[in-house]
Amino acid sequence: MMAPNASSKTAIRHGSCLCGKVRYQVTGEPLTFFVCHCGNCKKATGSAFMTNTFFLEKNVRVFEGKDQLSCFRDTNTASGVALRRYFCSKCGSNVLLSSEQKDNNLTIVTFGTIDDKVAWFPRKERFPEHMLPFVKGINLNPKGLARPKL
């Protein structure tokens, strides 16, 4: 017999870059979900912040266009830990990140590239001291909506 949350833990969701050349799937729910205000994430997105969902490496699979992914090794990070930022070489979409921290088995999936509708909400903001003045904060627990268990 399946546990009540078993179906959500094994859900498979799909994502892609802007041009659709890179396609991936994630299995299960993210371990956590951050909004990052660091300067590098802002530059990588060309926006006010980056939204990052964290999955175990084994739960992320690029099934199309892996050869289209280019990698930028970001060594000047606010955390001091180097990141590998993977983006589509055709359209430039940021798709995945991974930390070079020893024994890290996580893959970071950029939230905006997930194609399926999900009810995930950020758990926290990273580097809020770098938040741009027009950003008033992220709604970490929208009124009336149950916060997903991450």
Short mmCIF file of N, CA and C in Angstrom, two decimals:
data_model
loop_
_atom_site.label_atom_id
_atom_site.label_comp_id
_atom_site.label_asym_id
_atom_site.label_seq_id
_atom_site.Cartn_x
_atom_site.Cartn_y
_atom_site.Cartn_z
N MET A 1 0.83 -1.18 0.00
CA MET A 1 0.00 0.00 0.00
C MET A 1 0.88 1.25 0.00
N MET A 2 0.49 2.24 -0.78
CA MET A 2 1.26 3.47 -0.90
C MET A 2 0.96 4.40 0.26
N ALA A 3 2.01 5.08 0.74
CA ALA A 3 1.83 6.11 1.77
C ALA A 3 1.10 7.29 1.15
N PRO A 4 0.37 8.08 1.95
CA PRO A 4 -0.42 9.19 1.40
C PRO A 4 0.38 10.14 0.53
N ASN A 5 1.63 10.44 0.87
CA ASN A 5 2.42 11.39 0.08
C ASN A 5 3.32 10.71 -0.94
N ALA A 6 3.21 9.41 -1.09
CA ALA A 6 4.12 8.70 -1.99
C ALA A 6 4.00 9.18 -3.42
N SER A 7 2.78 9.48 -3.88
CA SER A 7 2.63 9.90 -5.27
C SER A 7 3.31 11.23 -5.52
N SER A 8 3.25 12.16 -4.57
CA SER A 8 3.89 13.45 -4.78
C SER A 8 5.41 13.32 -4.71
N LYS A 9 5.92 12.38 -3.93
CA LYS A 9 7.37 12.20 -3.83
C LYS A 9 7.94 11.57 -5.09
N THR A 10 7.12 10.87 -5.84
CA THR A 10 7.62 10.22 -7.03
C THR A 10 7.14 10.91 -8.31
N ALA A 11 6.50 12.05 -8.17
CA ALA A 11 6.03 12.79 -9.34
C ALA A 11 7.21 13.14 -10.23
N ILE A 12 7.00 13.03 -11.52
CA ILE A 12 8.03 13.43 -12.49
C ILE A 12 7.54 14.68 -13.18
N ARG A 13 8.39 15.70 -13.16
CA ARG A 13 8.06 16.96 -13.80
C ARG A 13 9.12 17.27 -14.85
N HIS A 14 8.70 18.01 -15.85
CA HIS A 14 9.60 18.30 -16.96
C HIS A 14 9.94 19.78 -17.03
N GLY A 15 11.07 20.05 -17.65
CA GLY A 15 11.50 21.42 -17.85
C GLY A 15 12.31 21.54 -19.12
N SER A 16 12.55 22.77 -19.52
CA SER A 16 13.30 23.00 -20.76
C SER A 16 13.84 24.42 -20.78
N CYS A 17 14.76 24.64 -21.70
CA CYS A 17 15.29 25.98 -21.92
C CYS A 17 14.31 26.76 -22.82
N LEU A 18 14.61 27.99 -23.10
CA LEU A 18 13.73 28.85 -23.90
C LEU A 18 13.50 28.29 -25.31
N CYS A 19 14.54 27.79 -25.95
CA CYS A 19 14.39 27.29 -27.32
C CYS A 19 13.94 25.84 -27.38
N GLY A 20 13.93 25.15 -26.25
CA GLY A 20 13.47 23.77 -26.21
C GLY A 20 14.52 22.73 -26.59
N LYS A 21 15.73 23.17 -26.87
CA LYS A 21 16.79 22.21 -27.24
C LYS A 21 17.23 21.37 -26.05
N VAL A 22 17.22 21.96 -24.85
CA VAL A 22 17.59 21.24 -23.64
C VAL A 22 16.30 20.90 -22.90
N ARG A 23 16.11 19.60 -22.62
CA ARG A 23 14.92 19.14 -21.91
C ARG A 23 15.37 18.23 -20.78
N TYR A 24 14.72 18.36 -19.65
CA TYR A 24 15.10 17.58 -18.48
C TYR A 24 13.86 17.15 -17.71
N GLN A 25 14.07 16.25 -16.77
CA GLN A 25 13.00 15.89 -15.84
C GLN A 25 13.55 15.85 -14.43
N VAL A 26 12.69 16.16 -13.47
CA VAL A 26 13.02 16.04 -12.06
C VAL A 26 12.02 15.08 -11.44
N THR A 27 12.52 14.27 -10.52
CA THR A 27 11.67 13.31 -9.84
C THR A 27 11.50 13.74 -8.40
N GLY A 28 10.26 13.77 -7.94
CA GLY A 28 9.98 14.11 -6.56
C GLY A 28 9.87 15.61 -6.34
N GLU A 29 9.87 15.96 -5.07
CA GLU A 29 9.76 17.35 -4.66
C GLU A 29 11.17 17.91 -4.40
N PRO A 30 11.35 19.22 -4.55
CA PRO A 30 12.67 19.78 -4.25
C PRO A 30 12.98 19.65 -2.76
N LEU A 31 14.25 19.50 -2.45
CA LEU A 31 14.67 19.46 -1.05
C LEU A 31 14.48 20.82 -0.40
N THR A 32 14.73 21.85 -1.18
CA THR A 32 14.46 23.22 -0.73
C THR A 32 14.34 24.11 -1.96
N PHE A 33 13.98 25.35 -1.72
CA PHE A 33 13.72 26.32 -2.80
C PHE A 33 14.14 27.67 -2.24
N PHE A 34 15.13 28.30 -2.88
CA PHE A 34 15.66 29.59 -2.44
C PHE A 34 15.46 30.64 -3.52
N VAL A 35 15.35 31.86 -3.07
CA VAL A 35 15.47 33.01 -3.95
C VAL A 35 16.82 33.62 -3.61
N CYS A 36 17.66 33.83 -4.61
CA CYS A 36 19.01 34.35 -4.36
C CYS A 36 19.14 35.76 -4.92
N HIS A 37 19.61 36.66 -4.05
CA HIS A 37 19.79 38.06 -4.42
C HIS A 37 21.27 38.42 -4.65
N CYS A 38 22.15 37.43 -4.67
CA CYS A 38 23.58 37.74 -4.84
C CYS A 38 23.83 38.36 -6.22
N GLY A 39 24.90 39.09 -6.32
CA GLY A 39 25.22 39.78 -7.56
C GLY A 39 25.41 38.84 -8.75
N ASN A 40 26.01 37.68 -8.51
CA ASN A 40 26.25 36.75 -9.61
C ASN A 40 24.95 36.16 -10.15
N CYS A 41 24.02 35.83 -9.25
CA CYS A 41 22.73 35.31 -9.71
C CYS A 41 21.95 36.37 -10.48
N LYS A 42 22.04 37.63 -10.01
CA LYS A 42 21.38 38.71 -10.73
C LYS A 42 21.98 38.87 -12.13
N LYS A 43 23.29 38.80 -12.21
CA LYS A 43 23.94 38.93 -13.53
C LYS A 43 23.61 37.73 -14.43
N ALA A 44 23.59 36.53 -13.85
CA ALA A 44 23.31 35.33 -14.64
C ALA A 44 21.90 35.35 -15.22
N THR A 45 20.95 35.92 -14.48
CA THR A 45 19.56 35.97 -14.96
C THR A 45 19.24 37.25 -15.72
N GLY A 46 20.04 38.29 -15.48
CA GLY A 46 19.71 39.59 -16.05
C GLY A 46 18.47 40.17 -15.38
N SER A 47 18.26 39.76 -14.13
CA SER A 47 17.06 40.17 -13.41
C SER A 47 17.40 40.54 -11.97
N ALA A 48 16.38 40.73 -11.15
CA ALA A 48 16.58 41.19 -9.78
C ALA A 48 16.99 40.08 -8.82
N PHE A 49 16.77 38.83 -9.21
CA PHE A 49 17.14 37.69 -8.36
C PHE A 49 17.03 36.42 -9.20
N MET A 50 17.45 35.31 -8.62
CA MET A 50 17.33 34.00 -9.27
C MET A 50 16.55 33.08 -8.35
N THR A 51 15.68 32.26 -8.91
CA THR A 51 14.93 31.30 -8.12
C THR A 51 15.49 29.90 -8.38
N ASN A 52 15.90 29.23 -7.30
CA ASN A 52 16.63 27.96 -7.39
C ASN A 52 15.95 26.86 -6.59
N THR A 53 15.64 25.76 -7.25
CA THR A 53 15.11 24.59 -6.56
C THR A 53 16.23 23.56 -6.48
N PHE A 54 16.34 22.89 -5.33
CA PHE A 54 17.44 21.97 -5.06
C PHE A 54 16.92 20.53 -5.04
N PHE A 55 17.55 19.68 -5.84
CA PHE A 55 17.20 18.27 -5.93
C PHE A 55 18.46 17.43 -5.73
N LEU A 56 18.26 16.19 -5.28
CA LEU A 56 19.38 15.26 -5.29
C LEU A 56 19.79 15.08 -6.74
N GLU A 57 21.08 14.99 -6.98
CA GLU A 57 21.61 14.83 -8.33
C GLU A 57 20.94 13.67 -9.06
N LYS A 58 20.71 12.58 -8.35
CA LYS A 58 20.13 11.38 -8.98
C LYS A 58 18.68 11.61 -9.42
N ASN A 59 18.02 12.69 -8.96
CA ASN A 59 16.63 12.97 -9.31
C ASN A 59 16.48 13.98 -10.43
N VAL A 60 17.59 14.34 -11.07
CA VAL A 60 17.56 15.27 -12.20
C VAL A 60 18.20 14.56 -13.39
N ARG A 61 17.47 14.54 -14.51
CA ARG A 61 18.00 13.87 -15.69
C ARG A 61 17.76 14.73 -16.93
N VAL A 62 18.84 15.11 -17.59
CA VAL A 62 18.73 15.80 -18.88
C VAL A 62 18.57 14.70 -19.92
N PHE A 63 17.42 14.68 -20.59
CA PHE A 63 17.17 13.60 -21.55
C PHE A 63 17.25 14.06 -23.00
N GLU A 64 17.39 15.34 -23.20
CA GLU A 64 17.55 15.85 -24.57
C GLU A 64 18.41 17.10 -24.54
N GLY A 65 19.36 17.18 -25.46
CA GLY A 65 20.17 18.38 -25.60
C GLY A 65 21.31 18.54 -24.62
N LYS A 66 21.72 17.45 -23.98
CA LYS A 66 22.83 17.55 -23.04
C LYS A 66 24.06 18.17 -23.71
N ASP A 67 24.24 17.86 -24.98
CA ASP A 67 25.38 18.40 -25.74
C ASP A 67 25.22 19.89 -26.03
N GLN A 68 24.03 20.44 -25.80
CA GLN A 68 23.79 21.88 -26.00
C GLN A 68 24.11 22.69 -24.74
N LEU A 69 24.31 22.00 -23.61
CA LEU A 69 24.61 22.70 -22.37
C LEU A 69 26.06 23.16 -22.34
N SER A 70 26.25 24.41 -22.07
CA SER A 70 27.58 24.97 -21.84
C SER A 70 27.69 25.25 -20.35
N CYS A 71 28.93 25.32 -19.87
CA CYS A 71 29.14 25.51 -18.44
C CYS A 71 30.06 26.71 -18.21
N PHE A 72 29.64 27.54 -17.26
CA PHE A 72 30.49 28.63 -16.78
C PHE A 72 30.86 28.30 -15.35
N ARG A 73 32.14 28.25 -15.06
CA ARG A 73 32.61 27.99 -13.70
C ARG A 73 32.71 29.32 -12.98
N ASP A 74 31.78 29.54 -12.05
CA ASP A 74 31.66 30.79 -11.31
C ASP A 74 32.44 30.64 -10.00
N THR A 75 33.61 31.26 -9.94
CA THR A 75 34.48 31.11 -8.77
C THR A 75 34.41 32.28 -7.80
N ASN A 76 33.81 33.38 -8.21
CA ASN A 76 33.75 34.57 -7.37
C ASN A 76 32.35 34.73 -6.78
N THR A 77 31.93 33.75 -5.98
CA THR A 77 30.58 33.74 -5.45
C THR A 77 30.51 34.38 -4.06
N ALA A 78 29.34 34.85 -3.69
CA ALA A 78 29.14 35.46 -2.38
C ALA A 78 29.34 34.44 -1.25
N SER A 79 29.05 33.17 -1.52
CA SER A 79 29.21 32.13 -0.50
C SER A 79 30.65 31.65 -0.38
N GLY A 80 31.45 31.94 -1.40
CA GLY A 80 32.83 31.45 -1.40
C GLY A 80 32.98 30.06 -1.99
N VAL A 81 31.87 29.42 -2.36
CA VAL A 81 31.90 28.09 -2.96
C VAL A 81 31.67 28.25 -4.46
N ALA A 82 32.58 27.67 -5.25
CA ALA A 82 32.45 27.77 -6.70
C ALA A 82 31.21 27.01 -7.19
N LEU A 83 30.57 27.58 -8.20
CA LEU A 83 29.40 26.97 -8.82
C LEU A 83 29.66 26.70 -10.29
N ARG A 84 29.09 25.63 -10.79
CA ARG A 84 29.06 25.39 -12.22
C ARG A 84 27.66 25.78 -12.70
N ARG A 85 27.62 26.78 -13.56
CA ARG A 85 26.34 27.28 -14.09
C ARG A 85 26.18 26.75 -15.51
N TYR A 86 25.16 25.92 -15.72
CA TYR A 86 24.91 25.31 -17.02
C TYR A 86 23.80 26.07 -17.73
N PHE A 87 24.07 26.42 -18.99
CA PHE A 87 23.10 27.18 -19.77
C PHE A 87 23.06 26.63 -21.19
N CYS A 88 21.95 26.86 -21.87
CA CYS A 88 21.79 26.40 -23.24
C CYS A 88 22.67 27.24 -24.15
N SER A 89 23.48 26.58 -24.96
CA SER A 89 24.38 27.30 -25.86
C SER A 89 23.63 27.92 -27.04
N LYS A 90 22.38 27.51 -27.27
CA LYS A 90 21.59 28.08 -28.37
C LYS A 90 20.83 29.34 -27.95
N CYS A 91 20.12 29.27 -26.80
CA CYS A 91 19.28 30.40 -26.40
C CYS A 91 19.79 31.14 -25.16
N GLY A 92 20.75 30.57 -24.46
CA GLY A 92 21.33 31.25 -23.29
C GLY A 92 20.60 31.04 -21.98
N SER A 93 19.52 30.27 -21.98
CA SER A 93 18.76 30.05 -20.74
C SER A 93 19.61 29.37 -19.68
N ASN A 94 19.58 29.92 -18.47
CA ASN A 94 20.18 29.25 -17.31
C ASN A 94 19.28 28.07 -16.99
N VAL A 95 19.85 26.88 -16.87
CA VAL A 95 19.03 25.69 -16.65
C VAL A 95 19.38 25.01 -15.33
N LEU A 96 20.65 24.72 -15.11
CA LEU A 96 21.09 23.96 -13.93
C LEU A 96 22.31 24.61 -13.32
N LEU A 97 22.51 24.34 -12.04
CA LEU A 97 23.73 24.74 -11.35
C LEU A 97 24.16 23.57 -10.47
N SER A 98 25.45 23.52 -10.20
CA SER A 98 25.93 22.55 -9.22
C SER A 98 27.08 23.19 -8.45
N SER A 99 27.17 22.81 -7.20
CA SER A 99 28.19 23.34 -6.31
C SER A 99 29.45 22.49 -6.42
N GLU A 100 30.59 23.14 -6.26
CA GLU A 100 31.85 22.40 -6.22
C GLU A 100 32.24 22.05 -4.79
N GLN A 101 31.32 22.26 -3.86
CA GLN A 101 31.57 21.91 -2.46
C GLN A 101 31.74 20.39 -2.37
N LYS A 102 32.75 19.97 -1.63
CA LYS A 102 33.04 18.54 -1.49
C LYS A 102 31.83 17.79 -0.94
N ASP A 103 31.59 16.61 -1.46
CA ASP A 103 30.50 15.72 -1.04
C ASP A 103 29.11 16.32 -1.27
N ASN A 104 28.99 17.25 -2.19
CA ASN A 104 27.69 17.83 -2.50
C ASN A 104 27.08 17.00 -3.63
N ASN A 105 25.94 16.41 -3.38
CA ASN A 105 25.29 15.59 -4.41
C ASN A 105 23.97 16.22 -4.84
N LEU A 106 23.96 17.56 -4.89
CA LEU A 106 22.75 18.29 -5.27
C LEU A 106 22.89 18.90 -6.66
N THR A 107 21.76 19.00 -7.33
CA THR A 107 21.67 19.76 -8.57
C THR A 107 20.63 20.84 -8.34
N ILE A 108 20.98 22.04 -8.73
CA ILE A 108 20.07 23.18 -8.59
C ILE A 108 19.40 23.38 -9.95
N VAL A 109 18.09 23.42 -9.94
CA VAL A 109 17.30 23.63 -11.15
C VAL A 109 16.70 25.02 -11.08
N THR A 110 16.90 25.81 -12.11
CA THR A 110 16.32 27.15 -12.12
C THR A 110 14.80 27.02 -12.28
N PHE A 111 14.09 27.60 -11.34
CA PHE A 111 12.64 27.42 -11.24
C PHE A 111 11.91 27.83 -12.52
N GLY A 112 12.35 28.89 -13.15
CA GLY A 112 11.67 29.38 -14.35
C GLY A 112 11.72 28.45 -15.54
N THR A 113 12.57 27.43 -15.50
CA THR A 113 12.66 26.49 -16.62
C THR A 113 11.77 25.27 -16.45
N ILE A 114 11.09 25.17 -15.30
CA ILE A 114 10.19 24.02 -15.07
C ILE A 114 8.91 24.27 -15.85
N ASP A 115 8.57 23.34 -16.73
CA ASP A 115 7.41 23.50 -17.61
C ASP A 115 6.09 23.15 -16.92
N ASP A 116 6.11 22.18 -16.04
CA ASP A 116 4.89 21.74 -15.39
C ASP A 116 4.49 22.71 -14.28
N LYS A 117 3.20 22.81 -14.06
CA LYS A 117 2.69 23.67 -12.98
C LYS A 117 2.98 22.98 -11.65
N VAL A 118 3.55 23.74 -10.72
CA VAL A 118 3.86 23.21 -9.40
C VAL A 118 3.40 24.21 -8.35
N ALA A 119 3.19 23.73 -7.13
CA ALA A 119 2.75 24.59 -6.02
C ALA A 119 3.88 24.74 -5.01
N TRP A 120 5.07 25.00 -5.49
CA TRP A 120 6.22 25.16 -4.61
C TRP A 120 6.40 26.64 -4.29
N PHE A 121 6.80 26.92 -3.07
CA PHE A 121 7.08 28.28 -2.65
C PHE A 121 8.48 28.35 -2.07
N PRO A 122 9.16 29.47 -2.29
CA PRO A 122 10.50 29.60 -1.72
C PRO A 122 10.48 29.44 -0.21
N ARG A 123 11.52 28.82 0.30
CA ARG A 123 11.67 28.60 1.74
C ARG A 123 12.44 29.73 2.40
N LYS A 124 13.34 30.36 1.64
CA LYS A 124 14.10 31.47 2.21
C LYS A 124 14.74 32.28 1.11
N GLU A 125 15.25 33.43 1.51
CA GLU A 125 15.98 34.30 0.60
C GLU A 125 17.44 34.27 1.00
N ARG A 126 18.31 34.11 0.02
CA ARG A 126 19.75 34.13 0.25
C ARG A 126 20.27 35.51 -0.12
N PHE A 127 21.19 36.01 0.69
CA PHE A 127 21.83 37.31 0.49
C PHE A 127 20.81 38.45 0.34
N PRO A 128 19.85 38.54 1.28
CA PRO A 128 18.86 39.62 1.21
C PRO A 128 19.47 41.00 1.32
N GLU A 129 20.68 41.07 1.87
CA GLU A 129 21.36 42.37 1.97
C GLU A 129 21.72 42.93 0.59
N HIS A 130 21.66 42.09 -0.45
CA HIS A 130 21.94 42.53 -1.82
C HIS A 130 20.65 42.74 -2.63
N MET A 131 19.50 42.67 -1.94
CA MET A 131 18.21 42.84 -2.60
C MET A 131 18.13 44.25 -3.19
N LEU A 132 17.68 44.35 -4.40
CA LEU A 132 17.52 45.65 -5.04
C LEU A 132 16.39 46.42 -4.35
N PRO A 133 16.50 47.75 -4.30
CA PRO A 133 15.55 48.57 -3.53
C PRO A 133 14.09 48.41 -3.97
N PHE A 134 13.85 48.10 -5.24
CA PHE A 134 12.46 47.98 -5.69
C PHE A 134 11.85 46.61 -5.39
N VAL A 135 12.67 45.66 -4.95
CA VAL A 135 12.15 44.35 -4.55
C VAL A 135 11.78 44.46 -3.07
N LYS A 136 10.55 44.17 -2.77
CA LYS A 136 10.06 44.34 -1.40
C LYS A 136 10.05 43.04 -0.60
N GLY A 137 10.70 42.05 -1.11
CA GLY A 137 10.72 40.75 -0.43
C GLY A 137 9.85 39.75 -1.15
N ILE A 138 10.11 38.52 -0.87
CA ILE A 138 9.42 37.42 -1.54
C ILE A 138 8.37 36.86 -0.59
N ASN A 139 7.22 36.57 -1.11
CA ASN A 139 6.16 35.98 -0.30
C ASN A 139 6.49 34.50 -0.08
N LEU A 140 7.06 34.22 1.08
CA LEU A 140 7.50 32.87 1.37
C LEU A 140 6.35 31.95 1.78
N ASN A 141 5.25 32.50 2.18
CA ASN A 141 4.10 31.69 2.57
C ASN A 141 2.83 32.45 2.22
N PRO A 142 2.39 32.35 0.97
CA PRO A 142 1.22 33.12 0.53
C PRO A 142 0.00 32.84 1.40
N LYS A 143 -0.69 33.89 1.74
CA LYS A 143 -1.89 33.78 2.59
C LYS A 143 -2.91 32.85 1.92
N GLY A 144 -3.40 31.93 2.71
CA GLY A 144 -4.43 31.03 2.22
C GLY A 144 -3.91 29.80 1.50
N LEU A 145 -2.64 29.72 1.25
CA LEU A 145 -2.09 28.55 0.57
C LEU A 145 -1.25 27.74 1.52
N ALA A 146 -1.44 26.47 1.50
CA ALA A 146 -0.64 25.59 2.36
C ALA A 146 0.79 25.57 1.86
N ARG A 147 1.69 25.67 2.78
CA ARG A 147 3.11 25.61 2.44
C ARG A 147 3.48 24.14 2.18
N PRO A 148 4.08 23.87 1.03
CA PRO A 148 4.45 22.47 0.76
C PRO A 148 5.51 21.99 1.74
N LYS A 149 5.49 20.73 2.03
CA LYS A 149 6.50 20.14 2.90
C LYS A 149 7.71 19.82 2.05
N LEU A 150 8.80 20.54 2.29
CA LEU A 150 10.02 20.32 1.51
C LEU A 150 11.07 19.64 2.34
#
